[in-house]
Structure formats: structure tokens, C-alpha cells
Coordinates of C-alpha atoms and ligand atoms in Angstrom, one line a residue:
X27 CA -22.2 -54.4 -26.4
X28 CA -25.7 -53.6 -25.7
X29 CA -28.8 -52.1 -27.4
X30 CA -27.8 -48.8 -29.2
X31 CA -29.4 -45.4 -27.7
X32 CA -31.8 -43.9 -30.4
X33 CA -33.0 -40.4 -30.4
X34 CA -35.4 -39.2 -28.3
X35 CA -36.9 -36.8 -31.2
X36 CA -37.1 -39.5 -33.2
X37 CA -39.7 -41.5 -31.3
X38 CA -43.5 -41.5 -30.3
X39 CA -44.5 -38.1 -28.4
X40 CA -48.3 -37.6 -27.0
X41 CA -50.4 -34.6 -27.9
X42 CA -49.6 -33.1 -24.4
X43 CA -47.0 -31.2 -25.8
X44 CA -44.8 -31.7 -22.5
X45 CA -41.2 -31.1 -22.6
X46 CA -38.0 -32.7 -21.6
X47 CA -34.4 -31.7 -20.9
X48 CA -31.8 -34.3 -22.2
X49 CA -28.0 -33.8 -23.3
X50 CA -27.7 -34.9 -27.3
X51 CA -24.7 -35.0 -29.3
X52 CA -25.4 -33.8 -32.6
X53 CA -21.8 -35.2 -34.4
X54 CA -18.8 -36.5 -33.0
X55 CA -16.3 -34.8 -30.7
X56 CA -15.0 -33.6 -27.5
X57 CA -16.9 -32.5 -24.5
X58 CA -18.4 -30.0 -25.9
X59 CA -20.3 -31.7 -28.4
X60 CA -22.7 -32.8 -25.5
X61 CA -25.2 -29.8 -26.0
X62 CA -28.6 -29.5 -23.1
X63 CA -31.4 -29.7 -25.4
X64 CA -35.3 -29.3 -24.6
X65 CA -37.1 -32.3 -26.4
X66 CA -41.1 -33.9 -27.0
X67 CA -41.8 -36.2 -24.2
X68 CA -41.4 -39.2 -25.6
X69 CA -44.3 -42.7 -25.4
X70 CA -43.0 -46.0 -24.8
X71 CA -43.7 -48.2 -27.0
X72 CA -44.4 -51.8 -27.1
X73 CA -42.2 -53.4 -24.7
X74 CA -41.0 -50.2 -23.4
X75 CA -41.1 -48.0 -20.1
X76 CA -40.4 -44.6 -19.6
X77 CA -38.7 -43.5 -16.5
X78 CA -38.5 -40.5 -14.6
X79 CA -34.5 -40.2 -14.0
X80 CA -33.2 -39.7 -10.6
X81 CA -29.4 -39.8 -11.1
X82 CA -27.9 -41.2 -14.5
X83 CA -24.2 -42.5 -14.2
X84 CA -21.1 -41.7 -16.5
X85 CA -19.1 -44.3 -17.6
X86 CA -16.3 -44.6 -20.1
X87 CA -18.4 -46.1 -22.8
X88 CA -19.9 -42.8 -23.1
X89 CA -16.8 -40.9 -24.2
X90 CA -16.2 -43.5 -26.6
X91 CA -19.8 -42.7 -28.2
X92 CA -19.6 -39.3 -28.2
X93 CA -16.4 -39.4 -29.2
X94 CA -17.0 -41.6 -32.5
X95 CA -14.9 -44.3 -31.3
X96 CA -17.8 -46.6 -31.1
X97 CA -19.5 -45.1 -34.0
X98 CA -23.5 -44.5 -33.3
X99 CA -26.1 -43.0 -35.8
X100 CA -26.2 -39.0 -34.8
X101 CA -27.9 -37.1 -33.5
X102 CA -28.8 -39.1 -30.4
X103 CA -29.4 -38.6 -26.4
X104 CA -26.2 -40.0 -24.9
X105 CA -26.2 -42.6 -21.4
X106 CA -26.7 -45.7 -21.2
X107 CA -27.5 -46.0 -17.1
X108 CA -29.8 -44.5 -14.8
X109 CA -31.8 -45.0 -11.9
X110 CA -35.5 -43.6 -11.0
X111 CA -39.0 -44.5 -11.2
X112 CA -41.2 -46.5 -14.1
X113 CA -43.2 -43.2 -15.3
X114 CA -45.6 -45.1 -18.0
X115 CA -45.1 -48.2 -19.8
X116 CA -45.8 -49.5 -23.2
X117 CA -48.3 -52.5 -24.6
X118 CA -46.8 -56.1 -23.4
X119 CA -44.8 -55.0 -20.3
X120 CA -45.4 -57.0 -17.7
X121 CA -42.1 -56.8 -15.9
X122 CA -42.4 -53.4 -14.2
X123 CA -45.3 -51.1 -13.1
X124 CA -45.6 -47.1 -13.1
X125 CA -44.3 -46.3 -9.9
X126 CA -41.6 -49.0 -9.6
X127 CA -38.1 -48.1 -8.7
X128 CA -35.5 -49.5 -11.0
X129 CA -32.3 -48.6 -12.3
X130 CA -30.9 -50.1 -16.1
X131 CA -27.6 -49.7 -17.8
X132 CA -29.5 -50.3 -21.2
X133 CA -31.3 -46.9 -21.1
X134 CA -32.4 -45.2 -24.4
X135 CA -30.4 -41.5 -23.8
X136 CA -30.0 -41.9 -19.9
X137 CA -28.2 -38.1 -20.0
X138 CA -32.0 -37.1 -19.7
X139 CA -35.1 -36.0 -17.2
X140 CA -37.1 -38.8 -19.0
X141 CA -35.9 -42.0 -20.5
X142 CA -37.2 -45.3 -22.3
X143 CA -35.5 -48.4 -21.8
X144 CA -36.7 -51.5 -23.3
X145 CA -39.0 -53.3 -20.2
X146 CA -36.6 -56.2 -19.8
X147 CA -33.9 -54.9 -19.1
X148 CA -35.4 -53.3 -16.0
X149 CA -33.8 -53.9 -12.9
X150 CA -36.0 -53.4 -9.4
X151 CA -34.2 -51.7 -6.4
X152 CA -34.5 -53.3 -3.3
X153 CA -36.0 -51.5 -0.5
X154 CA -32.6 -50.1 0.9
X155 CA -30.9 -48.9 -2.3
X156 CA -31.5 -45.4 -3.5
X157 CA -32.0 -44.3 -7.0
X158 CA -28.9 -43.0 -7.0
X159 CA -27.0 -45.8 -5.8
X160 CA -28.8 -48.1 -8.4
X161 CA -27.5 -45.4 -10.9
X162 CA -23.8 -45.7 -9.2
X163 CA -23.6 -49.6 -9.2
X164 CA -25.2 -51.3 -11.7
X165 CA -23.1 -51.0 -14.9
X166 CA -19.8 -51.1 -13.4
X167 CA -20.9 -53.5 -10.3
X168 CA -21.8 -56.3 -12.6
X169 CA -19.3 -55.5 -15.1
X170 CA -16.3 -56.3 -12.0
X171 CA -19.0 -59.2 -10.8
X172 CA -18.3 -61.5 -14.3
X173 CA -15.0 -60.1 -14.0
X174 CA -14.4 -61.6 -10.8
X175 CA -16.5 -64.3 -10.6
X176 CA -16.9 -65.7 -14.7
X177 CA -14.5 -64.4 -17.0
X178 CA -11.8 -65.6 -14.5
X179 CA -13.2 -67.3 -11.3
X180 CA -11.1 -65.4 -8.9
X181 CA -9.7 -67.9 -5.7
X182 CA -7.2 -67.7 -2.9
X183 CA -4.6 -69.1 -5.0
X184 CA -5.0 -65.9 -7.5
X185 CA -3.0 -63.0 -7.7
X186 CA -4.2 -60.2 -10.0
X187 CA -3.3 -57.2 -11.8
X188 CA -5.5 -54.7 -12.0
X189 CA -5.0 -50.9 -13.6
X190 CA -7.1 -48.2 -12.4
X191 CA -7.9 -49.5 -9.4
X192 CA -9.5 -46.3 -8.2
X193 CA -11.7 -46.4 -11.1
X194 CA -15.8 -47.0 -10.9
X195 CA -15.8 -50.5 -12.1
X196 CA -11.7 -50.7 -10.5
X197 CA -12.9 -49.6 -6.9
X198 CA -15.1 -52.3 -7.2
X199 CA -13.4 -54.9 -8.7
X200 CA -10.9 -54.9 -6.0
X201 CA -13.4 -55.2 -3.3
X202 CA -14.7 -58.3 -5.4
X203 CA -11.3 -59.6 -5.8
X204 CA -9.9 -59.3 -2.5
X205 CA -13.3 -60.6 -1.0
X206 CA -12.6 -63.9 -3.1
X207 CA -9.1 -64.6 -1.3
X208 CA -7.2 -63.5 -4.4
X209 CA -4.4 -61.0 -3.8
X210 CA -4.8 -57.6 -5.9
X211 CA -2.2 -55.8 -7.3
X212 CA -3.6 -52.2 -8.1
X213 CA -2.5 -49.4 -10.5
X214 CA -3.3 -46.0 -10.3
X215 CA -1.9 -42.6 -11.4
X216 CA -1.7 -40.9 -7.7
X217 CA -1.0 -41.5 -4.1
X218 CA -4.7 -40.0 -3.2
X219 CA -6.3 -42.7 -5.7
X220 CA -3.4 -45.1 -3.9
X221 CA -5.4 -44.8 -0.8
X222 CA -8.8 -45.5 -2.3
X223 CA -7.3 -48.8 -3.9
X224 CA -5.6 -49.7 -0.5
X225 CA -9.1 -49.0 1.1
X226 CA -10.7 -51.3 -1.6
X227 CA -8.9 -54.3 -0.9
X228 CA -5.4 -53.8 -2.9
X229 CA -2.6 -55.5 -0.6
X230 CA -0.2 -53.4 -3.0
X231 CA -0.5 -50.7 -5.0
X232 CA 2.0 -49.2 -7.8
X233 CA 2.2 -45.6 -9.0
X234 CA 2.0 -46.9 -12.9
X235 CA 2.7 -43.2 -14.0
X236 CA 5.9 -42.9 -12.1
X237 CA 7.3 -46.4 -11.6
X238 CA 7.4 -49.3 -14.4
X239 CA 4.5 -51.7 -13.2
X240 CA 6.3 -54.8 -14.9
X241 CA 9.3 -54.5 -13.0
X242 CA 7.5 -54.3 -10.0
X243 CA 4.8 -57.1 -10.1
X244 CA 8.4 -59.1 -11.2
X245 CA 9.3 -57.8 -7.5
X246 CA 5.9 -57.9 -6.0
X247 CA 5.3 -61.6 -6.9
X248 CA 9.2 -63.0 -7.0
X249 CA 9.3 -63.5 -10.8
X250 CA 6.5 -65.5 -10.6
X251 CA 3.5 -63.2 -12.5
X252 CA 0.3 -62.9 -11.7
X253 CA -2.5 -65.4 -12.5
X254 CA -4.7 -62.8 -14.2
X255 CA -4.8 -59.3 -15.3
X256 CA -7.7 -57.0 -15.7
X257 CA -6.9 -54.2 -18.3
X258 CA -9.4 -51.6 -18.6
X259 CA -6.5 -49.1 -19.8
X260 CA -5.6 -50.7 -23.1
X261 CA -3.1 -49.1 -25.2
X262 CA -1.1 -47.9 -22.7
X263 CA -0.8 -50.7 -20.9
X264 CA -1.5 -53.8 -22.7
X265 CA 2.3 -55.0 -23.8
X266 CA 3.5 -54.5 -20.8
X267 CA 0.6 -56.3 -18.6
X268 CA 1.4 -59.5 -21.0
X269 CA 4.5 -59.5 -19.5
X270 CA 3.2 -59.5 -15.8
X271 CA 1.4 -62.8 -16.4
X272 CA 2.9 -66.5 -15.2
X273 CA 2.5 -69.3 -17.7
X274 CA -1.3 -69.8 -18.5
X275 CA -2.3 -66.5 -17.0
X276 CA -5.2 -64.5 -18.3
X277 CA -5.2 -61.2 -19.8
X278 CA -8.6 -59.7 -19.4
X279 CA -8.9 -56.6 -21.6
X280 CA -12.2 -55.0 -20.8
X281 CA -11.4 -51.2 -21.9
X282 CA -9.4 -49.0 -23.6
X283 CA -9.2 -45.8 -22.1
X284 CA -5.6 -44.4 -22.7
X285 CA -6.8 -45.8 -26.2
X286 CA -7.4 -49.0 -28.5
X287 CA -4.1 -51.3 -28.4
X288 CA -2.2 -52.8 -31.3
X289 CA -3.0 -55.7 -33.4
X290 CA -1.4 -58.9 -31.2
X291 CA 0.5 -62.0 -33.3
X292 CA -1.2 -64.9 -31.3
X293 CA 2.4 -66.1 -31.4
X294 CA 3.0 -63.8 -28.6
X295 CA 0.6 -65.8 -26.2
X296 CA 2.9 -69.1 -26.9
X297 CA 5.8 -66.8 -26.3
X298 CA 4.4 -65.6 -23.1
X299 CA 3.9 -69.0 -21.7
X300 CA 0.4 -70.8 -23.3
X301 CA -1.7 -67.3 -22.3
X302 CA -5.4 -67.0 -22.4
X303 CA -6.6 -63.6 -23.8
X304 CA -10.1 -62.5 -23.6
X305 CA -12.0 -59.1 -24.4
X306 CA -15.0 -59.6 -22.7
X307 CA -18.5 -57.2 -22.6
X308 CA -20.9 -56.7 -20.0
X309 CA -23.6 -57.4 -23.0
X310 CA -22.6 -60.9 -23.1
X311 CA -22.8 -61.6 -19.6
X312 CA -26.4 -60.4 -19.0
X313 CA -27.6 -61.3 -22.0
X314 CA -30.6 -62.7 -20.6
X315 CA -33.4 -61.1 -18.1
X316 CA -32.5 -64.4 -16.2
X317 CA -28.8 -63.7 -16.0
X318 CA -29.6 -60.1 -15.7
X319 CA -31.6 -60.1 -12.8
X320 CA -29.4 -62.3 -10.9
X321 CA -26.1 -60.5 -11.2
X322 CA -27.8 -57.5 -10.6
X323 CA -29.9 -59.0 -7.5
X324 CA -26.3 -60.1 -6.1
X325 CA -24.8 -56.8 -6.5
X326 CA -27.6 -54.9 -5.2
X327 CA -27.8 -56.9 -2.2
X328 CA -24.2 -56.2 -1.2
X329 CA -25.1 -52.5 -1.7
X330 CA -28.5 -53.3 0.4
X331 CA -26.6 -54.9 3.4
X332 CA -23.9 -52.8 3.5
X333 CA -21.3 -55.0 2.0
X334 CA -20.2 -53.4 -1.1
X335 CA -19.1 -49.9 -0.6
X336 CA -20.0 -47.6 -4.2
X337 CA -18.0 -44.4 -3.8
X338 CA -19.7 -41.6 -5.8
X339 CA -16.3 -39.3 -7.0
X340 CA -18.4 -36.9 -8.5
X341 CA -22.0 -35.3 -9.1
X342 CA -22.8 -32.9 -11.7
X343 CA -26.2 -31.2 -12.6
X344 CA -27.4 -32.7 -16.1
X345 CA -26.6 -29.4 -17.7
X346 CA -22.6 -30.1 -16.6
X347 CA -22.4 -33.3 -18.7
X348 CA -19.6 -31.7 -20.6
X349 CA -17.2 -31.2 -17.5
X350 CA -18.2 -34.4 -16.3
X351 CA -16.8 -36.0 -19.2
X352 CA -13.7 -33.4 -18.8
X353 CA -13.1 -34.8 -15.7
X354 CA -13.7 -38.3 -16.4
X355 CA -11.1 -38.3 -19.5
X356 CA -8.2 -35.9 -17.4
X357 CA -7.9 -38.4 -14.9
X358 CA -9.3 -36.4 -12.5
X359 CA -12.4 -38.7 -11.0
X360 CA -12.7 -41.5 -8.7
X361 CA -15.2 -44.2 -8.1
X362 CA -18.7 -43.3 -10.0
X363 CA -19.6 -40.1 -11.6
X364 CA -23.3 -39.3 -11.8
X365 CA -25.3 -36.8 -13.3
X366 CA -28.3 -35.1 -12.0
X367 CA -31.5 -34.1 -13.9
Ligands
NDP412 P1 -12.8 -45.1 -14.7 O1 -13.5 -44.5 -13.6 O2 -12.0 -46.3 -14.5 O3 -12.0 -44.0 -15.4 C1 -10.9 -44.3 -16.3 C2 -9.6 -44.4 -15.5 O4 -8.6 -45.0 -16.4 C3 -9.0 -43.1 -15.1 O5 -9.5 -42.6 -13.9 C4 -7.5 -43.4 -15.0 O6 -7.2 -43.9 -13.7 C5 -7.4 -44.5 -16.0 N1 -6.6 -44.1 -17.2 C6 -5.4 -44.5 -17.6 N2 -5.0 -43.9 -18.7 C7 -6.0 -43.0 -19.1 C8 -6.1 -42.1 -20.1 N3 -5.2 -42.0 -21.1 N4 -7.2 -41.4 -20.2 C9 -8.2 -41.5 -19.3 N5 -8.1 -42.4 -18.2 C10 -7.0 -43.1 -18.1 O7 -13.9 -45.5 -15.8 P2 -15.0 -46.6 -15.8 O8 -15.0 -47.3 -14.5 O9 -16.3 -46.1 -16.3 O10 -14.5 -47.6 -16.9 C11 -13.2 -48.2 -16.8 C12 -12.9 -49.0 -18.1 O11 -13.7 -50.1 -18.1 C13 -13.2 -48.2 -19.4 O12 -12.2 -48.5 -20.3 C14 -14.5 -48.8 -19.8 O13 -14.7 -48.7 -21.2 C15 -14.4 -50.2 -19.3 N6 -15.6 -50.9 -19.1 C16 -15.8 -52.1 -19.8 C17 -16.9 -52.8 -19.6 C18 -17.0 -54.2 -20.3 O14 -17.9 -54.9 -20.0 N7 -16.1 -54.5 -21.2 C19 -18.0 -52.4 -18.8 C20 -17.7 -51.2 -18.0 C21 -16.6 -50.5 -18.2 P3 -5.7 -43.5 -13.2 O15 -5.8 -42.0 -13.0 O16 -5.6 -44.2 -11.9 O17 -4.7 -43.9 -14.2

């Protein structure tokens, strides 16, 4: 996972007694325990930028925080991505300037007008990509990049499985896929998020809330299995998606949004025919600026030349984080929700 947001309050402020509005969740719970709170403009500090936020994107993770599901000290400034402009920066930075545009998915409290983000973990936007889109792509675009390209190196002798397809990092993933030769199995919960899938790349797609997905990648793939499947759903899901695998398959679980999943007997994976299981996080695959800035200067160049389509499902003034995240957990979104300050 990466860096843990702290709280805004509790940092540096100068004497200039500015202001900032940021969303904060005081303890643990649903959507309405993101309040819009007015807060000191914070300093960077050494090895820190502040940034003036454009558009800061919602992603799953988030719930789990607020939720207490990935347990953070309270109270704290919720978000983890944004894009927008370097506002001041801290001693030792030497990696962005004021006035740069850059977008991060390690942002201090990214649900904010004003954010700090540690310096290195600054991304610059290329000429042709907006704030916004920076915002919309860069957590979930290189999250399906090591999806697609490390964790399983994706070929034209692939199939794969992969639930919720219509999904921000799913919508993307199956452009990645499907660009790699592999052929991509989607799930998704309705015939409108059907389309987006089909439109992504999916050559089929499966209704997994009215039909039983293991029966039909059985059908889909003539007993066979698929060669990999990428499970953001979890609990939900997970049994069954073991089940959709062909000897020495991998299951790639990356979330848990329908919930965590049982504990697994590794017996299961000899069972299932020698399986590979991983539970990979984006953390790990950018763990350094070096790795970071290359998986984010591929992605952002397929946004740049028009080659990687980022559908924004949603847009919500900052003040709406609440039924942004209502949204986001009923189902009810498709490719990126963003929030705007
Ligand atoms: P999505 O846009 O994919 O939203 C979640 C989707 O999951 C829903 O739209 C829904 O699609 C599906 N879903 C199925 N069951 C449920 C349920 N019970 N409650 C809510 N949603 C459900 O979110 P993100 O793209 O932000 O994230 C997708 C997943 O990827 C999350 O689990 C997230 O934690 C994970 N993730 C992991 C990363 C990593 O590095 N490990 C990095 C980034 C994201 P449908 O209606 O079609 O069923």
C-alpha cells in the first residue's frame, strides 16, 4: 500500500492565516462520515510540495479508509489522487517547481483545494493531458498497466477473466488486455455497463448478477479455463473465479469490493490444477521514482496520443464527496469518478 494520508491540521501552517476547504473523516463509517471542513493552509515541508487541486479522483481504496476497513489514524483528509499545479515546495525538492503540472496517487488528503504530497512521488503531465485527466488515469491506469503487463504478462495465447469490467481500473484493463492479443472475458452487473466493456475491448461479456459466470467461461472457453483472472470483487467472487482457471492459471486478486474473501487451504491451488495466486498492490509496483515515472510516462502517453480512452462516469463538486462515495459503493458509477474543488 502506499504512504498513509495524515491530517492536514496537524501539519505546518504559515502566519497568513489562509484557509482551505478539504473533506475529513473524523471516525469511521458510511458516507456520511466524510464532513467539508475549512482548514490552515498547510507548508510543505522538507521534501514536500503543495499543490493547488484541479480534479481529485475516487477510487475504492477510499471507502475502505473511511470505512475502517483499512484502519488509518483519525481524524484525517481523505484521497489519495489528484491532479493540478505545484503551489510551493518544501527544502530539498528538486523534482518539481511551483507552477508545474502534475498529478500523484500518493497525495496527503487529495479530497482537498490544497494538498501536500511527498515531492517524489510527483508525476509531470505531458503537454496534452489535462489536470483532470491526470486525476482520472493515474491510479487505476497503472494499477491495470502491472496488471497487464507484470503481474501476468498478458499475450495472444491468454484468455482472461476479468469482473467489473466497466469499472475505472476494469475499463482500462480491458483496453490493456485486449491491446496485448489476449482475449477478455468481462463481468459486469448490467447490459449498459455490458456495452462499455464490449467497447473496451471485451470479446464476451457475462451478466455475473443474473447468470453463473463459471458455467459460462466453462461454455465460453470449451472447458478449457482461462489462463488468468483478475479479481477486483473478492468475496463475492473469489471461489467461484478459482474454478474458471485451466491448470497453472493465475488468480490475480487486486480488490475486495463486494468484501474481503475467506481464508484459502493452499491445498485448493493443487486441487485446482498447480494454480498461482497473487494479491498484488500498486505500492509495490512503483515503488521507486524510477519505476514510477515510467509506468506513469507510458500511461500518460496513451492518454496524450489518443490511445487509451479514460471515461470519466462521474463528477461531483468536492462538497458531494459523500454521494460520490454512495454512488461508487451502489454500483451505480462507471469508469472514473472525480471530485472537484
Ligand atoms: P470500480 O469503479 O471498479 O467500482 C467497483 C465495482 O465493483 C462496481 O462498479 C461494481 O461493478 C463492482 N462490484 C461488485 N460487487 C460489488 C459490491 N458488493 N459493492 C460495490 N461494488 C461491487 O472501482 P475502482 O476501479 O476504484 O477499483 C476496483 C477495485 O480495484 C477495488 O476493489 C479496488 O480496491 C481495487 N484496486 C486495487 C489496486 C491494487 O493495486 N491492488 C489499485 C486500484 C484499485 P458491477 O456493477 O459491474 O458489478
Amino acid at each position: 500500500m502506499a504512504l498513509s494520508p495524515g491530517s492536514l491540521a496537524d501539519l505546518p501552517v504559515p502566519n497568513s492565516g489562509a484557509r482551505v476547504q478539504a473533506i475529513r473523516v473524523q471516525s469511521p463509517g458510511g458516507p456520511d462520515a466524510l464532513r467539508l471542513e475549512d482548514l490552515p493552509v498547510p507548508s510543505p515541508g522538507p521534501d514536500q510540495a503543495l499543490i493547488r487541486v484541479e480534479a481529485a479522483g475516487v477510487n475504492f481504496i477510499d471507502v475502505y479508509q473511511r470505512s475502517g476497513l483499512y484502519p488509518l489514524p483519525m481524524p484525517f483528509t481523505l484521497g489519495k489522487e489528484a491532479g493540478g499545479t505545484v503551489e510551493a515546495v518544501g527544502p530539498g525538492v528538486t523534482t518539481v517547481a511551483v507552477g508545474d503540472r502534475v498529478a500523484s496517487e500518493s497525495v496527503i488528503g487529495a479530497y482537498a483545494e490544497l494538498a501536500l504530497v511527498p515531492a517524489n512521488r510527483l508525476v509531470p503531465l505531458p503537454e496534452r493531458v489535462s489536470a483532470r485527466d491526470g486525476a482520472a488515469v493515474l491510479l487505476q491506469g497503472m494499477t491495470a498497466h502491472y496488471l497487464a503487463f507484470d503481474t501476468y504478462k498478458l499475450g495472444r495465447r491468454d484468455s482472461c477473466l476479468i469482473h467489473a469490467a466497466a469499472g475505472g481500473v476494469g475499463l482500462l484493463l480491458c483496453q490493456m488486455a485486449s491491446r496485448r492479443g489476449a482475449r477478455v472475458i468481462a463481468t459486469v452487473s448490467t447490459a449498459e455497463k455490458a456495452e462499455l466493456a464490449r467497447a473496451a475491448g471485451a470479446a464476451e461479456v457475462i451478466l455475473y448478477t443474473r447468470e453463473d459466470f463459471g458455467a459460462e467461461v466453462q461454455r465460453l472457453t470449451k472447458g478449457v479455463g482461462v489462463t488468468v483472472v483478475y479479481d477486483s470483487v473478492g468475496r463475492a467472487t473469489f471461489a467461484k473465479g478459482l474454478e474458471c482457471l485451466r491448470p497453472r492459471g493465475m488468480m490475480v486478486l487486486y480488490g475486495q469490493s463486494s468484501g474481503p474473501v475467506e481464508p484459502l487451504d493452499p491445498q485448493v491451488l493443487n486441487q485446482r490444477g498447480s494454480l498461482f495466486l497473487t494479491r498484488p498492490a500498486l505500492g509495490h509496483y512503483t515503488a521507486t521514482r524510477k519505476e514510477l515515472i515510467e509506468r506513469a510516462g507510458t500511461v500518460l502517453g496513451w492518454v496524450a496520443d489518443g490511445s487509451l480512452q479514460v471515461r470519466v462516469g462521474g463528477e461531483f463538486p468536492l462538497g458531494e464527496a459523500a454521494q460520490a462515495h454512495r454512488e461508487l459503493e451502489g454500483r451505480r458509477t462507471s469508469g472514473k469518478v472525480l471530485l472537484v474543488p
